[in-house]
mmCIF file of C-alpha atoms and ligand atoms in Angstrom:
data_model
loop_
_atom_site.group_PDB
_atom_site.id
_atom_site.type_symbol
_atom_site.label_atom_id
_atom_site.label_comp_id
_atom_site.label_asym_id
_atom_site.label_seq_id
_atom_site.Cartn_x
_atom_site.Cartn_y
_atom_site.Cartn_z
ATOM 1 C CA UNK A 44 94.208 106.567 96.300
ATOM 2 C CA UNK A 45 91.173 104.448 97.142
ATOM 3 C CA UNK A 46 90.931 102.640 100.504
ATOM 4 C CA UNK A 47 92.014 99.614 100.621
ATOM 5 C CA UNK A 48 90.005 96.697 102.708
ATOM 6 C CA UNK A 49 92.478 94.033 103.523
ATOM 7 C CA UNK A 50 96.354 93.784 104.807
ATOM 8 C CA UNK A 51 97.984 90.926 105.075
ATOM 9 C CA UNK A 52 101.175 90.365 107.732
ATOM 10 C CA UNK A 53 103.494 88.785 106.643
ATOM 11 C CA UNK A 54 106.505 87.751 108.493
ATOM 12 C CA UNK A 55 109.844 88.714 106.055
ATOM 13 C CA UNK A 56 111.389 86.025 106.733
ATOM 14 C CA UNK A 57 109.802 84.081 105.365
ATOM 15 C CA UNK A 58 110.200 82.961 101.457
ATOM 16 C CA UNK A 59 107.706 80.763 101.818
ATOM 17 C CA UNK A 60 104.874 82.997 103.667
ATOM 18 C CA UNK A 61 105.658 85.700 100.213
ATOM 19 C CA UNK A 62 104.940 83.148 97.856
ATOM 20 C CA UNK A 63 101.652 81.986 99.622
ATOM 21 C CA UNK A 64 100.481 85.900 100.311
ATOM 22 C CA UNK A 65 101.065 86.692 96.610
ATOM 23 C CA UNK A 66 98.283 84.288 95.821
ATOM 24 C CA UNK A 67 96.035 85.966 97.588
ATOM 25 C CA UNK A 68 93.296 88.681 97.547
ATOM 26 C CA UNK A 69 94.368 90.666 99.833
ATOM 27 C CA UNK A 70 94.843 94.023 98.659
ATOM 28 C CA UNK A 71 98.020 95.230 100.314
ATOM 29 C CA UNK A 72 101.010 92.920 102.041
ATOM 30 C CA UNK A 73 102.744 94.419 105.397
ATOM 31 C CA UNK A 74 106.116 92.461 105.013
ATOM 32 C CA UNK A 75 107.400 92.502 108.892
ATOM 33 C CA UNK A 76 110.110 93.643 110.643
ATOM 34 C CA UNK A 77 109.213 94.386 113.780
ATOM 35 C CA UNK A 78 107.176 91.794 116.386
ATOM 36 C CA UNK A 79 107.422 88.530 113.821
ATOM 37 C CA UNK A 80 110.524 88.361 113.142
ATOM 38 C CA UNK A 81 113.307 87.122 115.664
ATOM 39 C CA UNK A 82 115.936 89.589 116.124
ATOM 40 C CA UNK A 83 118.905 87.342 114.556
ATOM 41 C CA UNK A 84 117.037 86.945 111.342
ATOM 42 C CA UNK A 85 116.746 90.982 110.828
ATOM 43 C CA UNK A 86 119.514 91.450 108.449
ATOM 44 C CA UNK A 87 118.168 88.330 106.754
ATOM 45 C CA UNK A 88 114.565 90.119 106.226
ATOM 46 C CA UNK A 89 115.579 92.825 105.655
ATOM 47 C CA UNK A 90 117.634 91.793 102.391
ATOM 48 C CA UNK A 91 114.739 89.301 101.403
ATOM 49 C CA UNK A 92 112.046 92.041 101.812
ATOM 50 C CA UNK A 93 114.177 94.278 99.619
ATOM 51 C CA UNK A 94 114.312 91.897 96.854
ATOM 52 C CA UNK A 95 110.688 91.148 97.083
ATOM 53 C CA UNK A 96 110.156 94.829 96.602
ATOM 54 C CA UNK A 97 112.261 95.261 93.864
ATOM 55 C CA UNK A 98 110.866 92.720 91.642
ATOM 56 C CA UNK A 99 108.202 95.487 91.292
ATOM 57 C CA UNK A 100 109.542 98.408 91.524
ATOM 58 C CA UNK A 101 108.523 101.152 88.718
ATOM 59 C CA UNK A 102 105.703 98.440 87.666
ATOM 60 C CA UNK A 103 102.103 98.911 88.295
ATOM 61 C CA UNK A 104 101.635 96.407 91.163
ATOM 62 C CA UNK A 105 98.958 93.959 91.798
ATOM 63 C CA UNK A 106 99.000 94.078 95.440
ATOM 64 C CA UNK A 107 99.936 97.390 97.417
ATOM 65 C CA UNK A 108 103.489 96.438 99.048
ATOM 66 C CA UNK A 109 104.333 98.090 103.254
ATOM 67 C CA UNK A 110 106.295 97.119 105.079
ATOM 68 C CA UNK A 111 106.555 97.805 109.128
ATOM 69 C CA UNK A 112 109.856 99.253 110.409
ATOM 70 C CA UNK A 113 110.472 98.861 113.743
ATOM 71 C CA UNK A 114 109.622 101.733 116.291
ATOM 72 C CA UNK A 115 111.684 105.015 115.650
ATOM 73 C CA UNK A 116 112.513 105.114 119.248
ATOM 74 C CA UNK A 117 114.710 102.086 118.379
ATOM 75 C CA UNK A 118 117.913 102.111 116.494
ATOM 76 C CA UNK A 119 117.059 98.897 114.150
ATOM 77 C CA UNK A 120 113.657 101.678 112.407
ATOM 78 C CA UNK A 121 116.715 103.542 110.244
ATOM 79 C CA UNK A 122 118.826 100.842 109.309
ATOM 80 C CA UNK A 123 114.828 98.730 108.253
ATOM 81 C CA UNK A 124 114.045 101.710 105.823
ATOM 82 C CA UNK A 125 117.673 102.183 104.545
ATOM 83 C CA UNK A 126 117.577 98.222 103.385
ATOM 84 C CA UNK A 127 113.931 98.359 102.003
ATOM 85 C CA UNK A 128 113.424 101.879 100.268
ATOM 86 C CA UNK A 129 115.692 100.603 97.068
ATOM 87 C CA UNK A 130 112.949 98.529 96.461
ATOM 88 C CA UNK A 131 110.289 101.473 96.718
ATOM 89 C CA UNK A 132 107.721 100.277 99.338
ATOM 90 C CA UNK A 133 103.923 101.891 98.866
ATOM 91 C CA UNK A 134 104.697 102.445 101.589
ATOM 92 C CA UNK A 135 105.735 101.830 105.946
ATOM 93 C CA UNK A 136 103.508 100.824 108.830
ATOM 94 C CA UNK A 137 104.617 102.512 112.066
ATOM 95 C CA UNK A 138 104.572 100.964 115.175
ATOM 96 C CA UNK A 139 104.193 102.466 118.609
ATOM 97 C CA UNK A 140 104.384 105.972 118.639
ATOM 98 C CA UNK A 141 103.777 108.443 121.360
ATOM 99 C CA UNK A 142 102.241 110.987 119.350
ATOM 100 C CA UNK A 143 102.278 112.669 115.408
ATOM 101 C CA UNK A 144 106.476 113.451 116.167
ATOM 102 C CA UNK A 145 107.212 110.113 115.075
ATOM 103 C CA UNK A 146 105.482 110.518 111.767
ATOM 104 C CA UNK A 147 106.530 113.404 111.691
ATOM 105 C CA UNK A 148 109.955 112.067 111.694
ATOM 106 C CA UNK A 149 109.420 109.528 109.930
ATOM 107 C CA UNK A 150 107.806 111.676 106.965
ATOM 108 C CA UNK A 151 111.912 113.301 106.933
ATOM 109 C CA UNK A 152 113.390 110.180 106.609
ATOM 110 C CA UNK A 153 111.612 109.034 104.096
ATOM 111 C CA UNK A 154 112.469 112.907 102.062
ATOM 112 C CA UNK A 155 116.315 111.979 102.481
ATOM 113 C CA UNK A 156 115.757 108.476 101.209
ATOM 114 C CA UNK A 157 112.742 108.723 98.611
ATOM 115 C CA UNK A 158 115.489 111.446 96.886
ATOM 116 C CA UNK A 159 118.936 109.080 96.841
ATOM 117 C CA UNK A 160 116.941 106.022 95.318
ATOM 118 C CA UNK A 161 115.838 108.128 92.242
ATOM 119 C CA UNK A 162 111.627 107.918 94.157
ATOM 120 C CA UNK A 163 109.177 110.609 94.162
ATOM 121 C CA UNK A 164 109.441 112.844 97.025
ATOM 122 C CA UNK A 165 106.205 112.306 98.763
ATOM 123 C CA UNK A 166 105.380 108.870 97.172
ATOM 124 C CA UNK A 167 105.917 105.976 100.982
ATOM 125 C CA UNK A 168 102.537 106.773 102.320
ATOM 126 C CA UNK A 169 102.499 105.902 106.054
ATOM 127 C CA UNK A 170 100.207 103.827 108.468
ATOM 128 C CA UNK A 171 100.311 104.776 112.240
ATOM 129 C CA UNK A 172 99.887 101.791 114.153
ATOM 130 C CA UNK A 173 98.520 104.823 116.929
ATOM 131 C CA UNK A 174 97.746 103.353 120.336
ATOM 132 C CA UNK A 175 100.353 100.709 121.247
ATOM 133 C CA UNK A 176 101.396 103.415 123.995
ATOM 134 C CA UNK A 177 100.329 104.538 127.178
ATOM 135 C CA UNK A 178 100.563 108.596 126.214
ATOM 136 C CA UNK A 179 99.290 107.867 122.635
ATOM 137 C CA UNK A 180 95.884 107.130 123.931
ATOM 138 C CA UNK A 181 96.447 111.846 125.074
ATOM 139 C CA UNK A 182 97.772 112.252 121.631
ATOM 140 C CA UNK A 183 95.175 110.892 119.131
ATOM 141 C CA UNK A 184 93.815 114.565 118.246
ATOM 142 C CA UNK A 185 98.163 115.402 117.208
ATOM 143 C CA UNK A 186 97.922 113.562 113.769
ATOM 144 C CA UNK A 187 95.414 116.319 112.056
ATOM 145 C CA UNK A 188 97.553 117.871 109.723
ATOM 146 C CA UNK A 189 100.262 116.101 110.496
ATOM 147 C CA UNK A 190 102.046 114.616 106.986
ATOM 148 C CA UNK A 191 100.601 114.398 103.881
ATOM 149 C CA UNK A 192 101.590 111.033 103.567
ATOM 150 C CA UNK A 193 99.187 109.291 106.044
ATOM 151 C CA UNK A 194 97.020 106.830 105.030
ATOM 152 C CA UNK A 195 95.429 105.997 107.314
ATOM 153 C CA UNK A 196 96.003 104.867 111.326
ATOM 154 C CA UNK A 197 95.112 101.205 113.048
ATOM 155 C CA UNK A 198 94.722 100.188 116.143
ATOM 156 C CA UNK A 199 96.384 97.401 118.546
ATOM 157 C CA UNK A 200 95.691 96.230 121.856
ATOM 158 C CA UNK A 201 98.012 93.173 122.023
ATOM 159 C CA UNK A 202 100.793 96.266 122.787
ATOM 160 C CA UNK A 203 98.968 98.153 124.160
ATOM 161 C CA UNK A 204 98.144 95.778 127.296
ATOM 162 C CA UNK A 205 101.681 95.021 127.618
ATOM 163 C CA UNK A 206 102.191 99.397 128.098
ATOM 164 C CA UNK A 207 99.337 98.564 130.489
ATOM 165 C CA UNK A 208 100.613 96.102 132.690
ATOM 166 C CA UNK A 209 97.817 94.334 131.780
ATOM 167 C CA UNK A 210 97.390 90.654 132.239
ATOM 168 C CA UNK A 211 94.677 90.472 129.002
ATOM 169 C CA UNK A 212 92.552 92.586 127.223
ATOM 170 C CA UNK A 213 89.391 90.325 127.179
ATOM 171 C CA UNK A 214 86.538 90.102 129.320
ATOM 172 C CA UNK A 215 85.561 86.869 130.984
ATOM 173 C CA UNK A 216 82.539 86.752 127.462
ATOM 174 C CA UNK A 217 85.310 87.524 124.346
ATOM 175 C CA UNK A 218 85.132 91.346 124.342
ATOM 176 C CA UNK A 219 87.994 93.880 124.866
ATOM 177 C CA UNK A 220 88.180 95.421 128.607
ATOM 178 C CA UNK A 221 86.746 99.086 128.065
ATOM 179 C CA UNK A 222 90.451 100.816 127.190
ATOM 180 C CA UNK A 223 90.588 98.268 124.309
ATOM 181 C CA UNK A 224 87.227 100.198 122.841
ATOM 182 C CA UNK A 225 88.469 103.294 124.164
ATOM 183 C CA UNK A 226 91.767 103.388 121.599
ATOM 184 C CA UNK A 227 89.613 101.538 118.866
ATOM 185 C CA UNK A 228 87.034 104.578 118.655
ATOM 186 C CA UNK A 229 90.361 106.938 119.944
ATOM 187 C CA UNK A 230 91.570 105.914 116.671
ATOM 188 C CA UNK A 231 88.802 105.905 114.134
ATOM 189 C CA UNK A 232 87.444 109.330 115.023
ATOM 190 C CA UNK A 233 91.180 110.705 115.136
ATOM 191 C CA UNK A 234 90.986 109.543 111.363
ATOM 192 C CA UNK A 235 88.062 110.979 110.686
ATOM 193 C CA UNK A 236 89.452 114.283 112.118
ATOM 194 C CA UNK A 237 92.930 113.616 109.995
ATOM 195 C CA UNK A 238 90.801 113.027 106.589
ATOM 196 C CA UNK A 239 92.484 109.417 106.856
ATOM 197 C CA UNK A 240 91.493 105.873 106.450
ATOM 198 C CA UNK A 241 90.462 104.204 109.940
ATOM 199 C CA UNK A 242 92.026 100.467 109.634
ATOM 200 C CA UNK A 243 90.279 97.916 112.036
ATOM 201 C CA UNK A 244 92.793 96.163 114.309
ATOM 202 C CA UNK A 245 93.962 92.134 113.793
ATOM 203 C CA UNK A 246 91.484 89.493 114.729
ATOM 204 C CA UNK A 247 94.394 86.716 116.462
ATOM 205 C CA UNK A 248 92.444 83.580 116.761
ATOM 206 C CA UNK A 249 92.915 82.544 113.347
ATOM 207 C CA UNK A 250 90.698 79.224 113.140
ATOM 208 C CA UNK A 251 87.604 81.681 114.002
ATOM 209 C CA UNK A 252 85.710 82.594 110.331
ATOM 210 C CA UNK A 253 82.879 83.841 111.597
ATOM 211 C CA UNK A 254 83.983 85.703 114.525
ATOM 212 C CA UNK A 255 86.556 86.958 112.037
ATOM 213 C CA UNK A 256 83.593 88.212 109.474
ATOM 214 C CA UNK A 257 81.274 89.480 112.456
ATOM 215 C CA UNK A 258 84.250 91.780 114.058
ATOM 216 C CA UNK A 259 84.712 92.885 110.521
ATOM 217 C CA UNK A 260 81.124 93.580 109.339
ATOM 218 C CA UNK A 261 80.915 95.761 112.477
ATOM 219 C CA UNK A 262 83.931 97.738 111.977
ATOM 220 C CA UNK A 263 82.650 98.704 108.286
ATOM 221 C CA UNK A 264 79.529 99.682 109.576
ATOM 222 C CA UNK A 265 80.608 102.307 112.377
ATOM 223 C CA UNK A 266 83.552 103.864 109.281
ATOM 224 C CA UNK A 267 86.959 101.616 109.028
ATOM 225 C CA UNK A 268 87.919 100.400 105.763
ATOM 226 C CA UNK A 269 89.883 98.359 105.909
ATOM 227 C CA UNK A 270 91.164 95.453 108.126
ATOM 228 C CA UNK A 271 94.026 93.831 108.959
ATOM 229 C CA UNK A 272 94.502 90.622 108.561
ATOM 230 C CA UNK A 273 96.936 88.022 110.105
ATOM 231 C CA UNK A 274 96.839 84.213 107.698
ATOM 232 C CA UNK A 275 95.510 83.469 104.463
ATOM 233 C CA UNK A 276 92.365 82.715 105.068
ATOM 234 C CA UNK A 277 91.616 85.595 106.254
ATOM 235 C CA UNK A 278 91.434 87.726 103.152
ATOM 236 C CA UNK A 279 88.216 86.816 101.513
ATOM 237 C CA UNK A 280 86.437 86.657 104.662
ATOM 238 C CA UNK A 281 87.522 90.509 105.384
ATOM 239 C CA UNK A 282 86.772 91.222 101.573
ATOM 240 C CA UNK A 283 84.120 90.059 102.044
ATOM 241 C CA UNK A 284 82.796 92.114 105.089
ATOM 242 C CA UNK A 285 84.226 95.448 103.460
ATOM 243 C CA UNK A 286 81.947 95.060 99.868
ATOM 244 C CA UNK A 287 78.360 96.562 100.372
ATOM 245 C CA UNK A 288 75.078 93.466 100.709
ATOM 246 C CA UNK A 289 72.817 93.919 97.648
ATOM 247 C CA UNK A 290 70.595 94.932 99.961
ATOM 248 C CA UNK A 291 72.754 98.176 101.293
ATOM 249 C CA UNK A 292 73.487 99.293 97.384
ATOM 250 C CA UNK A 293 69.377 98.993 96.501
ATOM 251 C CA UNK A 294 68.740 101.169 99.490
ATOM 252 C CA UNK A 295 71.480 104.012 98.487
ATOM 253 C CA UNK A 296 70.039 104.211 94.860
ATOM 254 C CA UNK A 297 66.341 104.332 96.776
ATOM 255 C CA UNK A 298 67.897 107.115 98.903
ATOM 256 C CA UNK A 299 69.863 109.250 96.363
ATOM 257 C CA UNK A 300 66.302 108.480 94.021
ATOM 258 C CA UNK A 301 64.455 110.004 97.377
ATOM 259 C CA UNK A 302 66.575 113.114 96.478
ATOM 260 C CA UNK A 303 66.885 113.006 92.785
ATOM 261 C CA UNK A 304 62.989 113.266 93.011
ATOM 262 C CA UNK A 305 63.272 116.185 95.864
ATOM 263 C CA UNK A 306 64.719 118.056 92.892
ATOM 264 C CA UNK A 307 67.481 119.230 95.137
ATOM 265 C CA UNK A 308 65.941 119.029 98.889
ATOM 266 C CA UNK A 309 68.077 119.421 101.983
ATOM 267 C CA UNK A 310 65.541 116.981 103.680
ATOM 268 C CA UNK A 311 63.487 114.296 102.407
ATOM 269 C CA UNK A 312 61.065 111.421 103.447
ATOM 270 C CA UNK A 313 61.339 107.645 102.608
ATOM 271 C CA UNK A 314 58.596 104.174 104.194
ATOM 272 C CA UNK A 315 58.078 107.060 106.920
ATOM 273 C CA UNK A 316 61.097 108.357 107.747
ATOM 274 C CA UNK A 317 63.395 111.140 107.898
ATOM 275 C CA UNK A 318 66.190 111.423 105.369
ATOM 276 C CA UNK A 319 68.592 114.411 105.764
ATOM 277 C CA UNK A 320 72.653 114.859 104.084
ATOM 278 C CA UNK A 321 73.866 112.354 106.321
ATOM 279 C CA UNK A 322 72.377 109.631 104.637
ATOM 280 C CA UNK A 323 72.962 110.943 101.086
ATOM 281 C CA UNK A 324 76.414 111.224 102.296
ATOM 282 C CA UNK A 325 76.411 107.095 103.803
ATOM 283 C CA UNK A 326 74.323 106.475 100.627
ATOM 284 C CA UNK A 327 77.480 107.941 98.172
ATOM 285 C CA UNK A 328 79.919 106.195 99.906
ATOM 286 C CA UNK A 329 78.069 102.635 99.706
ATOM 287 C CA UNK A 330 77.740 103.042 95.849
ATOM 288 C CA UNK A 331 81.422 103.564 96.392
ATOM 289 C CA UNK A 332 82.310 101.160 97.833
ATOM 290 C CA UNK A 333 79.791 98.596 95.212
ATOM 291 C CA UNK A 334 81.905 100.138 92.436
ATOM 292 C CA UNK A 335 85.819 99.406 94.092
ATOM 293 C CA UNK A 336 84.402 96.150 94.580
ATOM 294 C CA UNK A 337 83.249 95.428 91.186
ATOM 295 C CA UNK A 338 86.261 97.016 89.419
HETATM 296 N N1 LIG B 1051 101.186 85.072 105.213
HETATM 297 C C1 LIG B 1051 101.819 84.367 104.332
HETATM 298 N N2 LIG B 1051 101.620 82.966 104.293
HETATM 299 C C2 LIG B 1051 101.332 82.333 105.044
HETATM 300 C C3 LIG B 1051 100.730 83.609 106.710
HETATM 301 C C4 LIG B 1051 100.942 84.749 106.352
HETATM 302 N N3 LIG B 1051 100.436 85.470 107.409
HETATM 303 N N4 LIG B 1051 100.640 82.483 107.849
HETATM 304 C C5 LIG B 1051 100.734 81.819 107.049
HETATM 305 N N5 LIG B 1051 101.004 81.161 105.849
HETATM 306 C C6 LIG B 1051 100.702 79.852 105.241
HETATM 307 C C7 LIG B 1051 101.410 78.753 105.543
HETATM 308 O O1 LIG B 1051 102.698 79.070 105.800
HETATM 309 C C8 LIG B 1051 101.362 77.174 105.332
HETATM 310 O O2 LIG B 1051 101.824 77.452 104.304
HETATM 311 P P1 LIG B 1051 102.267 76.304 103.034
HETATM 312 O O3 LIG B 1051 100.615 75.885 103.027
HETATM 313 O O4 LIG B 1051 102.368 77.197 101.791
HETATM 314 O O5 LIG B 1051 102.795 75.467 104.456
HETATM 315 C C9 LIG B 1051 99.905 78.194 104.855
HETATM 316 O O6 LIG B 1051 99.859 79.570 104.599
HETATM 317 C C10 LIG B 1051 98.772 77.486 105.908
HETATM 318 O O7 LIG B 1051 99.202 78.219 107.572
HETATM 319 P P2 LIG B 1051 98.637 77.076 108.410
HETATM 320 O O8 LIG B 1051 99.217 76.522 108.739
HETATM 321 O O9 LIG B 1051 97.313 77.555 108.424
HETATM 322 O O10 LIG B 1051 99.237 78.676 109.737
HETATM 323 P P3 LIG B 1051 101.251 78.246 110.759
HETATM 324 O O11 LIG B 1051 100.729 77.726 112.114
HETATM 325 O O12 LIG B 1051 101.742 77.777 109.138
HETATM 326 O O13 LIG B 1051 101.153 80.205 111.171
HETATM 327 C C11 LIG B 1051 100.777 81.905 112.604
HETATM 328 C C12 LIG B 1051 100.559 80.021 111.947
HETATM 329 C C13 LIG B 1051 100.004 82.760 113.496
HETATM 330 C C14 LIG B 1051 102.489 81.846 112.272
HETATM 331 C C15 LIG B 1051 101.040 82.340 110.693
HETATM 332 O O14 LIG B 1051 99.871 82.451 110.028
HETATM 333 C C16 LIG B 1051 101.850 83.532 110.574
HETATM 334 O O15 LIG B 1051 103.043 83.936 110.393
HETATM 335 N N6 LIG B 1051 101.330 84.582 110.416
HETATM 336 C C17 LIG B 1051 101.170 86.201 111.007
HETATM 337 C C18 LIG B 1051 102.249 86.879 111.823
HETATM 338 C C19 LIG B 1051 102.294 88.051 111.419
HETATM 339 O O16 LIG B 1051 102.989 88.636 111.066
HETATM 340 N N7 LIG B 1051 102.587 89.249 113.211
HETATM 341 C C20 LIG B 1051 102.807 90.578 113.329
HETATM 342 C C21 LIG B 1051 101.563 91.139 113.146
HETATM 343 S S1 LIG B 1051 100.432 90.886 115.103
HETATM 344 MG MG1 LIG B 1052 103.458 94.314 118.090
#
């Protein structure tokens, strides 16, 4: 599966937002049953998410459709799953984990529900929100080899700050405090260790599109393969940030050309600098991303 660049959150109890979201260029929508939905609206939100999914079940979907369920240590999550699986979501977003144990438990729950709904067992993927509890920062390594369903992991600063008893997660200059930068870095490293996709977190100030672009670009250059959006205006900005620039593509072609010219040599010189295998790998990644954006 190609990495998804932009996941757009859609509160699952808003018909208007479903419509709006389906007209965006987001690769994936997250129908949210957790923090953006008032508990009183949850039964209705589950039904609406199910119905939205069902319209495109067994069809080639233009957008990948995911559902964020409530955390597994609540009695809401199983009801969330039972309500939506009939629509065959492409994936489930699992929030507030402590370790891979919840992802493994979810894997088993999904297998049972897939069998019930005549869905190929193993089809439904999992995206873990891996940094929302204090303990999660010490267990991220547990995701290596945990489940074939794990598409990737993302991180979150809002719930982590609540878990840490903090009043803010930002420093005076607007940047994140150390512990949230650590959470982001751990998420990235754990994803690479587990051979899954690292998805960068939300940029909450949805009117500041320049700030979003800078953060998204920095995320891509750090190794993230996608980012979560909370507002339709953020989608095109994220897609642009996750597409390699003309200069990057031209440079990648030159790197690959330089290795070809040297006929299989493991290291070459270009513009007075040494290039070896990691540079070749980066160049190939850039071209793969460019091809995907043109597809
Ligand atoms: N998905 C789909 N449509 C959305 C949307 C979203 N996430 N956010 C806003 N829209 C729609 C609005 O309904 C509005 O549609 P309309 O023109 O048909 O009325 C349009 O986009 C413009 O919205 P705007 O007025 O700029 O913002 P808002 O004040 O209505 O909404 C938020 C602001 C933050 C409440 C809204 O963006 C939102 O709900 N985001 C998702 C929040 C979420 O899921 N959080 C959980 C994860 S952190
Ligand atoms: Mg939350």
